[in-house]
């Protein structure tokens, strides 16, 4: 029974249209690496993804972006009204310095919509970096997701 338990925002899977979405609140580099490794073992998530990212100010953005870089082909950087968050522009700049395609989204709703458009039905979306972000996006996913 315990193995069947699912915690919200911990490798939580959604399907929006034909696009697979994974929501995870991982917010430190070691946790992000674990998420990326776990998803790499699942055939649904073997190719590159579009990532929605928001981080708290005290987080190591470079280390988190480095953990994401092997799996992510585009990062949509955003922020959340709750909590002390890194400015989206700062995340875009840091991702670009690491050679990643990155762009700013004004809020989590815009970031998710653009990520879904970008991914289409050929790729998948990873929403990660903050439980504040996960909380903001989870309700949107629940209202749009297919069973």
Tab-separated table of C-alpha atoms in Angstrom:
chain	number	residue	atom	x	y	z
A	1	UNK	CA	0.000	0.000	0.000
A	2	UNK	CA	2.817	2.429	0.832
A	3	UNK	CA	4.362	1.932	-2.615
A	4	UNK	CA	1.118	3.038	-4.231
A	5	UNK	CA	1.098	6.301	-2.262
A	6	UNK	CA	1.671	9.430	-4.317
A	7	UNK	CA	2.710	12.744	-2.850
A	8	UNK	CA	1.585	15.882	-4.672
A	9	UNK	CA	4.410	17.558	-6.606
A	10	UNK	CA	6.755	14.588	-6.276
A	11	UNK	CA	7.195	13.062	-9.732
A	12	UNK	CA	3.511	13.754	-10.266
A	13	UNK	CA	2.418	12.893	-13.797
A	14	UNK	CA	-0.260	14.647	-15.846
A	15	UNK	CA	-1.401	14.424	-19.438
A	16	UNK	CA	-2.592	17.661	-21.021
A	17	UNK	CA	-3.917	16.937	-24.477
A	18	UNK	CA	-1.243	14.685	-25.927
A	19	UNK	CA	1.564	16.144	-23.832
A	20	UNK	CA	3.054	14.416	-20.807
A	21	UNK	CA	3.801	16.773	-17.908
A	22	UNK	CA	5.809	15.999	-14.783
A	23	UNK	CA	5.478	18.242	-11.734
A	24	UNK	CA	8.099	18.102	-9.024
A	25	UNK	CA	8.928	20.470	-6.186
A	26	UNK	CA	12.648	19.603	-6.217
A	27	UNK	CA	14.536	22.780	-5.382
A	28	UNK	CA	18.151	21.749	-4.737
A	29	UNK	CA	20.599	20.352	-7.262
A	30	UNK	CA	20.826	16.872	-5.715
A	31	UNK	CA	17.034	16.466	-5.790
A	32	UNK	CA	16.827	17.781	-9.343
A	33	UNK	CA	19.490	15.254	-10.402
A	34	UNK	CA	17.432	12.463	-8.788
A	35	UNK	CA	14.293	13.570	-10.633
A	36	UNK	CA	16.153	13.718	-13.943
A	37	UNK	CA	17.668	10.261	-13.356
A	38	UNK	CA	14.312	8.751	-12.406
A	39	UNK	CA	12.624	10.189	-15.492
A	40	UNK	CA	15.435	8.970	-17.772
A	41	UNK	CA	14.505	5.401	-16.868
A	42	UNK	CA	10.899	5.897	-18.048
A	43	UNK	CA	10.416	5.462	-21.818
A	44	UNK	CA	7.798	8.240	-21.888
A	45	UNK	CA	10.459	10.747	-20.831
A	46	UNK	CA	13.572	9.691	-22.723
A	47	UNK	CA	13.853	12.653	-25.106
A	48	UNK	CA	14.485	16.301	-24.339
A	49	UNK	CA	11.854	18.372	-22.581
A	50	UNK	CA	10.701	21.909	-22.129
A	51	UNK	CA	11.161	23.015	-18.533
A	52	UNK	CA	9.185	25.525	-16.483
A	53	UNK	CA	11.513	26.778	-13.751
A	54	UNK	CA	11.172	29.082	-10.757
A	55	UNK	CA	13.602	29.150	-7.841
A	56	UNK	CA	13.797	30.619	-4.361
A	57	UNK	CA	16.408	33.342	-3.899
A	58	UNK	CA	18.578	31.207	-1.641
A	59	UNK	CA	18.875	28.357	-4.151
A	60	UNK	CA	21.959	27.586	-6.253
A	61	UNK	CA	20.574	28.383	-9.690
A	62	UNK	CA	23.751	27.411	-11.549
A	63	UNK	CA	23.894	23.966	-9.938
A	64	UNK	CA	20.196	23.353	-10.636
A	65	UNK	CA	20.511	24.476	-14.261
A	66	UNK	CA	23.580	22.245	-14.652
A	67	UNK	CA	21.524	19.283	-13.374
A	68	UNK	CA	18.747	20.080	-15.874
A	69	UNK	CA	20.942	20.849	-18.896
A	70	UNK	CA	21.367	17.273	-20.216
A	71	UNK	CA	17.581	16.734	-20.456
A	72	UNK	CA	16.188	20.191	-21.203
A	73	UNK	CA	16.182	21.896	-24.579
A	74	UNK	CA	14.286	25.035	-23.502
A	75	UNK	CA	13.734	26.689	-20.126
A	76	UNK	CA	10.762	28.933	-19.459
A	77	UNK	CA	11.826	30.978	-16.456
A	78	UNK	CA	9.164	32.489	-14.268
A	79	UNK	CA	8.484	33.557	-10.725
A	80	UNK	CA	5.686	33.147	-8.208
A	81	UNK	CA	4.041	35.859	-6.121
A	82	UNK	CA	4.447	33.860	-2.897
A	83	UNK	CA	7.848	33.417	-1.356
A	84	UNK	CA	11.181	35.157	-1.977
A	85	UNK	CA	11.920	34.117	-5.558
A	86	UNK	CA	14.730	34.761	-8.035
A	87	UNK	CA	13.681	37.174	-10.780
A	88	UNK	CA	12.847	35.380	-14.023
A	89	UNK	CA	15.286	37.628	-15.913
A	90	UNK	CA	18.103	36.441	-13.661
A	91	UNK	CA	17.298	32.790	-14.393
A	92	UNK	CA	17.169	33.514	-18.132
A	93	UNK	CA	20.582	35.165	-17.989
A	94	UNK	CA	22.130	32.306	-15.981
A	95	UNK	CA	20.654	29.657	-18.276
A	96	UNK	CA	21.873	31.503	-21.373
A	97	UNK	CA	25.377	31.729	-19.879
A	98	UNK	CA	25.296	27.927	-19.645
A	99	UNK	CA	24.335	27.631	-23.314
A	100	UNK	CA	20.677	26.791	-22.677
A	101	UNK	CA	17.770	28.237	-24.640
A	102	UNK	CA	15.857	30.262	-22.081
A	103	UNK	CA	13.088	32.805	-22.071
A	104	UNK	CA	11.086	34.727	-19.530
A	105	UNK	CA	7.434	34.070	-18.780
A	106	UNK	CA	5.604	36.667	-16.695
A	107	UNK	CA	3.827	34.132	-14.481
A	108	UNK	CA	3.410	30.370	-14.032
A	109	UNK	CA	0.222	30.252	-16.152
A	110	UNK	CA	1.988	31.874	-19.096
A	111	UNK	CA	5.030	29.627	-18.601
A	112	UNK	CA	2.912	26.477	-18.584
A	113	UNK	CA	0.910	27.525	-21.654
A	114	UNK	CA	4.075	28.291	-23.616
A	115	UNK	CA	5.749	25.071	-22.473
A	116	UNK	CA	2.758	23.019	-23.606
A	117	UNK	CA	2.733	24.754	-27.002
A	118	UNK	CA	6.471	24.241	-27.363
A	119	UNK	CA	6.344	20.566	-26.410
A	120	UNK	CA	3.295	19.668	-28.494
A	121	UNK	CA	2.711	15.942	-28.622
A	122	UNK	CA	6.282	15.086	-29.589
A	123	UNK	CA	7.993	16.067	-26.350
A	124	UNK	CA	7.176	16.503	-22.664
A	125	UNK	CA	7.189	19.216	-20.014
A	126	UNK	CA	8.950	19.299	-16.648
A	127	UNK	CA	7.773	21.816	-14.035
A	128	UNK	CA	10.380	22.045	-11.280
A	129	UNK	CA	12.355	24.226	-8.883
A	130	UNK	CA	9.980	25.270	-6.128
A	131	UNK	CA	7.019	24.044	-4.134
A	132	UNK	CA	5.629	27.567	-4.596
A	133	UNK	CA	5.740	26.989	-8.364
A	134	UNK	CA	4.307	23.491	-7.983
A	135	UNK	CA	1.391	24.853	-5.961
A	136	UNK	CA	0.696	27.547	-8.538
A	137	UNK	CA	0.781	25.124	-11.478
A	138	UNK	CA	-0.804	22.025	-9.948
A	139	UNK	CA	-4.375	23.363	-9.954
A	140	UNK	CA	-3.988	24.387	-13.593
A	141	UNK	CA	-2.798	20.900	-14.452
A	142	UNK	CA	-5.584	19.214	-12.519
A	143	UNK	CA	-8.207	21.258	-14.361
A	144	UNK	CA	-6.693	20.525	-17.800
A	145	UNK	CA	-5.392	16.984	-17.395
A	146	UNK	CA	-6.813	13.856	-19.003
A	147	UNK	CA	-7.193	10.748	-16.863
